[in-house]
Coordinates of N, CA and C in Angstrom, one line a residue:
P163 N -62.7 -10.8 -7.5 CA -62.8 -10.9 -9.0 C -63.9 -10.0 -9.6
E164 N -65.0 -9.8 -8.9 CA -66.1 -9.0 -9.3 C -65.6 -7.5 -9.4
Q165 N -64.9 -7.1 -8.4 CA -64.4 -5.7 -8.4 C -63.4 -5.5 -9.5
I166 N -62.6 -6.5 -9.8 CA -61.6 -6.4 -10.9 C -62.3 -6.2 -12.2
E167 N -63.4 -7.0 -12.4 CA -64.1 -7.0 -13.7 C -64.8 -5.6 -13.8
E168 N -65.3 -5.1 -12.7 CA -66.0 -3.8 -12.7 C -65.0 -2.7 -13.0
A169 N -63.8 -2.8 -12.4 CA -62.8 -1.8 -12.7 C -62.3 -1.9 -14.2
K170 N -62.2 -3.1 -14.7 CA -61.8 -3.3 -16.1 C -62.8 -2.7 -17.0
Y171 N -64.1 -2.9 -16.7 CA -65.2 -2.3 -17.5 C -65.1 -0.8 -17.5
I172 N -64.9 -0.2 -16.4 CA -64.8 1.3 -16.3 C -63.6 1.8 -17.1
L173 N -62.4 1.2 -16.9 CA -61.2 1.6 -17.6 C -61.4 1.5 -19.1
L174 N -62.0 0.4 -19.6 CA -62.1 0.2 -21.0 C -63.3 0.9 -21.7
K175 N -64.4 0.8 -21.1 CA -65.6 1.3 -21.7 C -66.0 2.7 -21.4
I176 N -65.7 3.2 -20.2 CA -66.0 4.6 -19.8 C -64.9 5.5 -20.1
F177 N -63.6 5.2 -19.7 CA -62.5 6.1 -20.0 C -61.9 5.8 -21.3
K178 N -62.1 4.5 -21.8 CA -61.6 4.1 -23.1 C -60.1 4.2 -23.2
F179 N -59.5 3.7 -22.1 CA -58.0 3.6 -22.1 C -57.6 2.4 -22.9
H180 N -56.3 2.4 -23.4 CA -55.8 1.4 -24.3 C -55.9 0.0 -23.6
A181 N -56.3 -1.0 -24.3 CA -56.5 -2.3 -23.7 C -55.2 -2.9 -23.1
L182 N -54.1 -2.6 -23.7 CA -52.8 -3.2 -23.2 C -52.5 -2.6 -21.8
T183 N -52.8 -1.3 -21.6 CA -52.6 -0.7 -20.3 C -53.5 -1.3 -19.3
V184 N -54.7 -1.6 -19.7 CA -55.7 -2.2 -18.7 C -55.2 -3.6 -18.4
E185 N -54.6 -4.3 -19.3 CA -54.1 -5.7 -19.0 C -52.9 -5.5 -18.0
D186 N -52.1 -4.5 -18.2 CA -51.0 -4.3 -17.2 C -51.6 -4.0 -15.8
C187 N -52.7 -3.2 -15.7 CA -53.3 -3.0 -14.5 C -53.7 -4.2 -13.8
I188 N -54.4 -5.1 -14.5 CA -54.9 -6.3 -13.9 C -53.8 -7.3 -13.5
E189 N -52.7 -7.3 -14.3 CA -51.6 -8.2 -14.0 C -50.9 -7.9 -12.7
T190 N -50.6 -6.6 -12.5 CA -49.9 -6.1 -11.3 C -48.6 -6.8 -11.0
R191 N -47.8 -7.1 -12.0 CA -46.5 -7.7 -11.8 C -45.5 -7.0 -12.8
N192 N -45.6 -5.7 -12.9 CA -44.9 -5.0 -13.9 C -43.8 -4.0 -13.2
Q193 N -42.9 -3.7 -14.0 CA -41.8 -2.7 -13.5 C -42.3 -1.3 -13.7
P194 N -41.8 -0.4 -13.0 CA -42.1 1.1 -13.1 C -41.9 1.5 -14.6
K195 N -42.8 2.3 -15.1 CA -42.7 2.9 -16.4 C -43.7 4.0 -16.6
V196 N -43.5 4.8 -17.7 CA -44.5 5.8 -18.1 C -44.6 5.7 -19.6
E197 N -45.9 5.8 -20.1 CA -46.1 5.8 -21.5 C -47.1 6.9 -21.9
A198 N -46.8 7.6 -23.0 CA -47.6 8.7 -23.5 C -48.6 8.2 -24.5
F199 N -49.9 8.6 -24.3 CA -50.9 8.4 -25.3 C -51.5 9.7 -25.8
T200 N -52.4 9.8 -26.7 CA -52.8 11.0 -27.3 C -53.4 12.0 -26.2
D201 N -54.2 11.5 -25.3 CA -54.9 12.3 -24.4 C -54.5 12.1 -22.9
Y202 N -53.6 11.2 -22.7 CA -53.3 10.9 -21.3 C -51.9 10.2 -21.2
L203 N -51.4 10.1 -19.9 CA -50.2 9.4 -19.6 C -50.7 8.1 -18.8
Y204 N -50.0 7.0 -19.1 CA -50.2 5.8 -18.3 C -48.9 5.6 -17.6
F205 N -49.0 5.3 -16.3 CA -47.7 5.1 -15.5 C -47.9 4.0 -14.5
I206 N -46.8 3.4 -14.2 CA -46.7 2.3 -13.2 C -45.6 2.8 -12.2
V207 N -45.9 2.8 -10.9 CA -44.9 3.0 -9.9 C -45.1 2.0 -8.8
H208 N -44.0 1.9 -7.9 CA -44.1 0.9 -6.9 C -44.0 1.6 -5.5
G209 N -44.9 1.2 -4.6 CA -44.7 1.7 -3.2 C -44.3 0.5 -2.4
V210 N -43.8 0.8 -1.2 CA -43.3 -0.3 -0.3 C -44.5 -0.8 0.5
K211 N -44.5 -2.1 0.7 CA -45.5 -2.7 1.6 C -45.3 -2.3 3.0
N212 N -46.3 -2.4 3.8 CA -46.2 -2.0 5.2 C -45.2 -2.8 6.0
E213 N -45.2 -4.1 5.6 CA -44.3 -5.1 6.4 C -42.9 -5.1 5.8
T214 N -42.5 -4.4 4.8 CA -41.2 -4.5 4.2 C -40.1 -4.0 5.1
N215 N -39.0 -4.6 5.0 CA -37.8 -4.1 5.8 C -36.5 -4.5 5.1
S216 N -35.4 -4.3 5.7 CA -34.1 -4.6 5.1 C -33.9 -6.1 4.8
A217 N -34.6 -6.9 5.6 CA -34.4 -8.4 5.4 C -35.3 -8.9 4.3
N218 N -36.4 -8.2 4.0 CA -37.3 -8.6 3.0 C -38.0 -7.4 2.3
F219 N -37.3 -6.9 1.3 CA -37.8 -5.7 0.7 C -38.9 -6.1 -0.4
V220 N -40.1 -5.6 -0.1 CA -41.2 -6.0 -1.0 C -42.0 -4.8 -1.4
T221 N -42.4 -4.7 -2.6 CA -43.2 -3.5 -3.1 C -44.5 -4.0 -3.6
K222 N -45.4 -3.0 -3.9 CA -46.7 -3.2 -4.5 C -46.9 -2.2 -5.6
E223 N -47.7 -2.6 -6.6 CA -47.8 -1.8 -7.8 C -49.0 -0.9 -7.8
L224 N -48.7 0.3 -8.2 CA -49.8 1.3 -8.5 C -49.8 1.7 -9.9
D225 N -50.9 1.5 -10.6 CA -51.1 1.9 -12.0 C -51.9 3.2 -12.0
G226 N -51.7 4.0 -13.0 CA -52.5 5.2 -13.1 C -52.6 5.9 -14.4
Y227 N -53.5 6.7 -14.6 CA -53.7 7.5 -15.8 C -53.9 9.0 -15.5
L228 N -53.2 9.8 -16.2 CA -53.3 11.3 -16.0 C -53.7 11.9 -17.2
G229 N -54.9 12.6 -17.2 CA -55.5 13.3 -18.3 C -55.6 14.8 -18.0
K230 N -56.2 15.4 -18.9 CA -56.3 16.9 -18.8 C -57.1 17.3 -17.6
N231 N -58.1 16.5 -17.2 CA -59.0 16.9 -16.1 C -59.3 15.7 -15.2
Y232 N -58.4 14.7 -15.1 CA -58.6 13.6 -14.3 C -57.3 12.9 -13.9
L233 N -57.4 12.2 -12.8 CA -56.3 11.3 -12.3 C -57.0 10.0 -11.9
V234 N -56.7 8.9 -12.6 CA -57.3 7.6 -12.3 C -56.2 6.7 -11.8
T235 N -56.4 6.1 -10.6 CA -55.4 5.1 -10.1 C -56.1 3.8 -9.9
F236 N -55.2 2.7 -10.1 CA -55.7 1.3 -10.0 C -54.7 0.6 -9.1
H237 N -55.2 0.0 -8.0 CA -54.3 -0.7 -7.1 C -55.1 -1.8 -6.5
V238 N -54.5 -3.0 -6.5 CA -55.1 -4.2 -5.8 C -55.0 -4.1 -4.3
E239 N -53.8 -3.7 -3.9 CA -53.5 -3.6 -2.4 C -53.7 -2.1 -2.0
R240 N -53.9 -1.9 -0.7 CA -54.1 -0.6 -0.2 C -52.8 0.2 -0.2
F241 N -53.0 1.5 -0.4 CA -51.8 2.4 -0.4 C -52.0 3.5 0.6
R242 N -51.1 3.6 1.5 CA -51.1 4.7 2.5 C -51.1 6.0 1.9
S243 N -50.4 6.2 0.8 CA -50.3 7.5 0.1 C -51.6 7.9 -0.5
I244 N -52.3 6.9 -1.1 CA -53.6 7.2 -1.7 C -54.6 7.6 -0.6
K245 N -54.6 6.9 0.5 CA -55.4 7.2 1.7 C -55.2 8.6 2.2
K246 N -53.9 9.0 2.3 CA -53.5 10.3 2.8 C -54.0 11.4 1.9
V247 N -53.9 11.2 0.6 CA -54.3 12.2 -0.4 C -55.8 12.3 -0.3
K248 N -56.5 11.2 -0.2 CA -58.0 11.3 -0.1 C -58.4 12.1 1.1
Q249 N -57.7 11.9 2.2 CA -58.0 12.6 3.5 C -57.8 14.1 3.3
Q250 N -56.7 14.4 2.6 CA -56.5 15.9 2.3 C -57.6 16.5 1.4
I251 N -58.0 15.7 0.4 CA -59.0 16.2 -0.5 C -60.3 16.5 0.3
R252 N -60.7 15.6 1.2 CA -61.9 15.8 2.0 C -61.8 17.0 2.9
A253 N -60.5 17.3 3.4 CA -60.3 18.4 4.3 C -60.3 19.7 3.6
T254 N -59.7 19.7 2.4 CA -59.6 21.0 1.6 C -59.5 20.7 0.1
P255 N -60.1 21.5 -0.7 CA -60.1 21.3 -2.2 C -58.9 21.8 -2.8
F256 N -57.9 22.2 -2.0 CA -56.7 22.9 -2.6 C -56.0 22.1 -3.7
A257 N -55.7 20.8 -3.4 CA -55.0 19.9 -4.3 C -55.8 19.8 -5.6
C258 N -57.1 19.6 -5.5 CA -57.9 19.4 -6.7 C -58.0 20.8 -7.5
Q259 N -58.0 21.9 -6.8 CA -58.1 23.2 -7.5 C -56.8 23.4 -8.3
R260 N -55.7 22.8 -7.9 CA -54.4 23.0 -8.7 C -54.3 22.1 -9.9
G261 N -55.3 21.2 -10.0 CA -55.3 20.3 -11.2 C -54.8 18.9 -10.9
P262 N -55.1 18.0 -11.9 CA -54.8 16.6 -11.7 C -53.3 16.3 -11.6
A263 N -52.5 17.1 -12.4 CA -51.0 16.9 -12.3 C -50.5 17.2 -10.9
Y264 N -51.0 18.2 -10.3 CA -50.5 18.5 -8.9 C -51.0 17.4 -8.0
L265 N -52.2 16.9 -8.2 CA -52.7 15.8 -7.4 C -51.9 14.5 -7.5
L266 N -51.4 14.2 -8.7 CA -50.5 13.1 -8.9 C -49.2 13.3 -8.2
H267 N -48.7 14.5 -8.3 CA -47.5 14.9 -7.5 C -47.6 14.5 -6.1
Q268 N -48.8 14.8 -5.5 CA -49.0 14.5 -4.1 C -48.9 13.0 -3.8
V269 N -49.5 12.3 -4.7 CA -49.5 10.8 -4.5 C -48.0 10.3 -4.6
L270 N -47.3 10.7 -5.6 CA -45.9 10.2 -5.8 C -45.0 10.7 -4.7
D271 N -45.3 11.9 -4.2 CA -44.4 12.4 -3.1 C -44.6 11.5 -1.8
Y272 N -45.8 11.2 -1.5 CA -46.0 10.3 -0.3 C -45.4 8.9 -0.5
I273 N -45.6 8.4 -1.8 CA -45.0 7.1 -2.1 C -43.5 7.1 -1.8
V274 N -42.8 8.1 -2.3 CA -41.3 8.2 -2.2 C -41.0 8.4 -0.7
D275 N -41.7 9.2 0.0 CA -41.5 9.4 1.4 C -41.5 8.2 2.3
L276 N -42.4 7.2 1.9 CA -42.5 6.0 2.6 C -41.4 5.0 2.4
Y277 N -40.5 5.3 1.4 CA -39.3 4.5 1.3 C -38.2 4.8 2.4
M278 N -38.3 6.0 2.9 CA -37.2 6.5 3.8 C -37.1 5.6 5.1
P279 N -38.2 5.3 5.8 CA -38.0 4.4 6.9 C -37.4 3.0 6.6
V280 N -37.6 2.5 5.4 CA -37.0 1.3 5.0 C -35.5 1.5 4.7
V281 N -35.2 2.6 4.1 CA -33.8 3.0 3.8 C -33.1 3.1 5.2
D282 N -33.7 3.8 6.1 CA -33.1 3.9 7.5 C -32.8 2.5 8.1
D283 N -33.7 1.6 7.9 CA -33.6 0.2 8.4 C -32.4 -0.5 7.8
F284 N -32.2 -0.3 6.5 CA -31.0 -0.8 5.8 C -29.8 -0.3 6.4
D285 N -29.7 1.0 6.7 CA -28.6 1.6 7.2 C -28.2 1.0 8.6
S286 N -29.2 0.9 9.5 CA -28.9 0.4 10.8 C -28.6 -1.1 10.8
T287 N -29.2 -1.8 9.9 CA -29.0 -3.3 9.8 C -27.6 -3.6 9.3
I288 N -27.1 -2.8 8.3 CA -25.8 -3.0 7.8 C -24.7 -2.6 8.8
N289 N -25.0 -1.6 9.6 CA -24.0 -1.2 10.6 C -23.9 -2.3 11.7
A290 N -25.1 -2.8 12.1 CA -25.1 -3.8 13.1 C -24.4 -5.1 12.6
L291 N -24.7 -5.5 11.4 CA -24.1 -6.7 10.8 C -22.6 -6.5 10.6
E292 N -22.2 -5.3 10.3 CA -20.7 -5.1 10.1 C -20.0 -5.4 11.5
D293 N -20.6 -4.9 12.6 CA -20.0 -5.2 13.9 C -19.9 -6.6 14.2
R294 N -21.0 -7.4 13.8 CA -21.0 -8.8 14.1 C -20.0 -9.6 13.2
V295 N -19.8 -9.1 12.0 CA -18.9 -9.8 11.1 C -17.5 -9.7 11.6
F296 N -17.1 -8.6 12.2 CA -15.8 -8.5 12.7 C -15.5 -9.2 14.0
Q297 N -16.6 -9.5 14.7 CA -16.5 -10.2 15.9 C -16.8 -11.7 15.8
M298 N -17.2 -12.2 14.6 CA -17.7 -13.5 14.5 C -16.6 -14.6 14.6
K299 N -17.0 -15.8 14.9 CA -16.1 -16.9 14.9 C -16.2 -17.6 13.5
K300 N -15.2 -18.3 13.2 CA -15.1 -19.0 11.9 C -16.2 -20.0 11.7
G301 N -16.8 -20.0 10.5 CA -17.8 -21.0 10.2 C -19.2 -20.6 10.7
N302 N -19.4 -19.3 10.9 CA -20.8 -18.8 11.3 C -21.7 -18.7 10.1
N303 N -22.4 -19.7 9.8 CA -23.3 -19.7 8.6 C -24.5 -18.8 8.8
T304 N -24.9 -18.5 10.1 CA -26.1 -17.7 10.3 C -25.8 -16.3 9.7
I305 N -24.7 -15.8 10.0 CA -24.3 -14.4 9.5 C -24.3 -14.4 8.0
L306 N -23.7 -15.5 7.4 CA -23.7 -15.6 5.9 C -25.1 -15.6 5.3
E307 N -26.0 -16.3 5.9 CA -27.4 -16.2 5.5 C -28.0 -14.8 5.5
E308 N -27.7 -14.1 6.6 CA -28.2 -12.8 6.8 C -27.6 -11.8 5.7
I309 N -26.3 -12.0 5.5 CA -25.7 -11.2 4.4 C -26.3 -11.5 3.1
M310 N -26.6 -12.7 2.8 CA -27.2 -13.1 1.5 C -28.6 -12.5 1.4
D311 N -29.4 -12.6 2.4 CA -30.7 -12.0 2.4 C -30.7 -10.5 2.2
L312 N -29.7 -9.9 2.9 CA -29.6 -8.4 2.8 C -29.1 -8.0 1.4
R313 N -28.2 -8.8 0.8 CA -27.8 -8.5 -0.5 C -28.9 -8.6 -1.5
R314 N -29.8 -9.6 -1.4 CA -30.9 -9.7 -2.3 C -31.9 -8.5 -2.1
S315 N -32.1 -8.1 -0.9 CA -33.0 -7.0 -0.6 C -32.4 -5.7 -1.2
V316 N -31.1 -5.5 -1.0 CA -30.5 -4.2 -1.5 C -30.6 -4.2 -3.0
A317 N -30.4 -5.4 -3.7 CA -30.5 -5.5 -5.1 C -31.9 -5.1 -5.6
R318 N -32.9 -5.6 -4.9 CA -34.3 -5.2 -5.2 C -34.6 -3.7 -5.0
L319 N -34.1 -3.2 -3.9 CA -34.2 -1.7 -3.7 C -33.5 -0.9 -4.8
K320 N -32.4 -1.3 -5.2 CA -31.6 -0.6 -6.2 C -32.4 -0.7 -7.6
R321 N -32.9 -1.9 -7.9 CA -33.5 -2.1 -9.2 C -34.8 -1.3 -9.3
I322 N -35.6 -1.4 -8.3 CA -36.9 -0.6 -8.3 C -36.7 0.9 -8.3
S323 N -35.8 1.3 -7.4 CA -35.6 2.8 -7.3 C -35.0 3.4 -8.6
T324 N -34.1 2.6 -9.2 CA -33.5 3.1 -10.4 C -34.5 3.2 -11.6
R325 N -35.4 2.2 -11.7 CA -36.4 2.3 -12.8 C -37.4 3.3 -12.5
Q326 N -37.7 3.5 -11.2 CA -38.7 4.5 -10.8 C -38.1 5.9 -11.0
L327 N -36.8 6.0 -10.8 CA -36.1 7.3 -11.0 C -36.2 7.7 -12.5
D328 N -36.2 6.8 -13.4 CA -36.3 7.1 -14.8 C -37.7 7.7 -15.1
V329 N -38.7 7.1 -14.5 CA -40.1 7.5 -14.6 C -40.2 9.0 -14.1
L330 N -39.7 9.2 -12.9 CA -39.8 10.6 -12.3 C -39.0 11.6 -13.2
Y331 N -37.9 11.2 -13.7 CA -37.1 12.1 -14.5 C -37.9 12.5 -15.8
R332 N -38.5 11.6 -16.4 CA -39.2 11.9 -17.7 C -40.4 12.8 -17.3
I333 N -41.1 12.5 -16.3 CA -42.3 13.3 -15.9 C -41.9 14.7 -15.5
S334 N -40.7 14.8 -14.8 CA -40.4 16.1 -14.2 C -39.6 17.0 -15.1
H335 N -39.3 16.6 -16.3 CA -38.4 17.4 -17.2 C -39.1 17.9 -18.5
G336 N -40.5 18.0 -18.4 CA -41.2 18.6 -19.5 C -41.4 17.8 -20.7
E337 N -41.3 16.5 -20.6 CA -41.5 15.6 -21.8 C -43.0 15.5 -22.1
F338 N -43.9 15.6 -21.1 CA -45.3 15.3 -21.4 C -46.2 16.6 -21.2
P339 N -47.0 16.9 -22.1 CA -47.9 18.1 -22.1 C -48.9 18.0 -20.9
Q340 N -49.2 16.8 -20.4 CA -50.1 16.7 -19.3 C -49.6 17.3 -18.0
I341 N -48.3 17.6 -17.9 CA -47.7 18.2 -16.7 C -47.5 19.7 -17.0
P342 N -48.3 20.6 -16.5 CA -48.0 22.0 -16.8 C -46.7 22.5 -16.3
E343 N -46.1 23.5 -16.9 CA -44.8 23.9 -16.6 C -44.7 24.4 -15.1
N344 N -45.7 25.0 -14.6 CA -45.7 25.5 -13.2 C -45.7 24.4 -12.2
I345 N -46.1 23.2 -12.6 CA -46.1 22.0 -11.7 C -44.8 21.2 -11.7
L346 N -44.0 21.4 -12.8 CA -42.8 20.6 -12.9 C -41.8 20.7 -11.7
P347 N -41.7 21.9 -11.1 CA -40.7 22.0 -10.0 C -41.1 21.0 -8.8
F348 N -42.4 20.8 -8.6 CA -42.9 19.9 -7.6 C -42.4 18.4 -7.9
Y349 N -42.5 18.1 -9.2 CA -42.0 16.7 -9.6 C -40.5 16.6 -9.5
R350 N -39.8 17.7 -9.8 CA -38.4 17.6 -9.7 C -37.9 17.4 -8.3
D351 N -38.7 18.0 -7.3 CA -38.4 17.8 -5.9 C -38.6 16.3 -5.5
V352 N -39.6 15.7 -6.0 CA -39.8 14.3 -5.7 C -38.7 13.5 -6.4
H353 N -38.3 13.8 -7.6 CA -37.2 13.1 -8.3 C -35.9 13.2 -7.5
D354 N -35.7 14.4 -6.9 CA -34.4 14.6 -6.1 C -34.5 13.7 -4.9
H355 N -35.6 13.6 -4.2 CA -35.8 12.7 -3.1 C -35.5 11.2 -3.4
L356 N -36.0 10.8 -4.6 CA -35.8 9.5 -5.0 C -34.4 9.2 -5.5
L357 N -33.7 10.3 -6.0 CA -32.3 10.2 -6.4 C -31.5 9.9 -5.2
R358 N -31.8 10.5 -4.1 CA -31.0 10.2 -2.8 C -31.2 8.8 -2.4
I359 N -32.4 8.3 -2.5 CA -32.6 6.9 -2.2 C -31.9 5.9 -3.1
T360 N -31.8 6.2 -4.4 CA -31.1 5.4 -5.3 C -29.6 5.5 -5.0
D361 N -29.1 6.6 -4.7 CA -27.7 6.8 -4.4 C -27.3 6.0 -3.1
L362 N -28.2 6.0 -2.1 CA -28.0 5.2 -0.9 C -28.0 3.7 -1.2
S363 N -28.9 3.3 -2.1 CA -29.0 1.9 -2.4 C -27.7 1.4 -3.1
E364 N -27.1 2.3 -3.9 CA -25.8 2.0 -4.5 C -24.7 1.8 -3.4
S365 N -24.7 2.7 -2.5 CA -23.7 2.6 -1.4 C -23.9 1.4 -0.6
Y366 N -25.2 1.1 -0.3 CA -25.5 -0.1 0.5 C -25.1 -1.4 -0.2
R367 N -25.2 -1.4 -1.5 CA -24.8 -2.6 -2.3 C -23.3 -2.8 -2.2
D368 N -22.5 -1.7 -2.2 CA -21.1 -1.8 -2.0 C -20.7 -2.3 -0.6
L369 N -21.4 -1.7 0.4 CA -21.1 -2.1 1.8 C -21.4 -3.6 2.0
V370 N -22.6 -4.1 1.5 CA -22.9 -5.5 1.7 C -22.0 -6.4 0.9
S371 N -21.5 -6.0 -0.2 CA -20.5 -6.8 -1.0 C -19.2 -6.8 -0.2
G372 N -18.9 -5.7 0.5 CA -17.7 -5.7 1.4 C -17.8 -6.7 2.5
L373 N -19.0 -6.7 3.1 CA -19.3 -7.7 4.2 C -19.1 -9.1 3.8
F374 N -19.6 -9.4 2.6 CA -19.6 -10.7 2.0 C -18.1 -11.1 1.8
D375 N -17.3 -10.2 1.3 CA -15.8 -10.5 1.1 C -15.1 -10.7 2.5
I376 N -15.5 -9.9 3.4 CA -14.9 -10.0 4.8 C -15.2 -11.3 5.4
H377 N -16.4 -11.7 5.2 CA -16.9 -13.0 5.8 C -16.0 -14.2 5.3
F378 N -15.6 -14.1 4.1 CA -14.8 -15.2 3.5 C -13.3 -15.0 3.7

């Protein structure tokens, strides 16, 4: 609680960010979005939790502000992507020398990359479950429960990745002056990676619906 209050004071009194965005930071139960203010961007993205998998897809919220000469992030839970960027900054000033927009790109790039192991787990789980469905005996409720859990996880993956894709699209296509033109290609690359994940989640949703129908 003390750390939260300290962070709240810094965001409101020192950086003078909009009070509603600070409330969103504290709440940490928001959907991905990006909002433009006069001197900065406010964004919310979701990273995957360490323990997440195809049976239980769970994300954590990262809030942030991008200004002309700063990048401020707020997160209650630890982020591997933030840790990795910090390690890079300590090793070389290259990312900082390219400006805060490039630094934010680094953070978002690692966040999206960490979705891939989870997506791979969805793929292998669906394939294994498909084999079991075709071999199952009548009235196997265990498989039905697994299909239902998988369907809920796929729906969450699809919902989060789609909303996050909209955030990346807006950031990567020149809508905001805080992102210099020479940095836009890096964001478009992250957007393309996330688009692949969104497309895969759509195909997984169809496959799991097919398993559900086959079961019955």
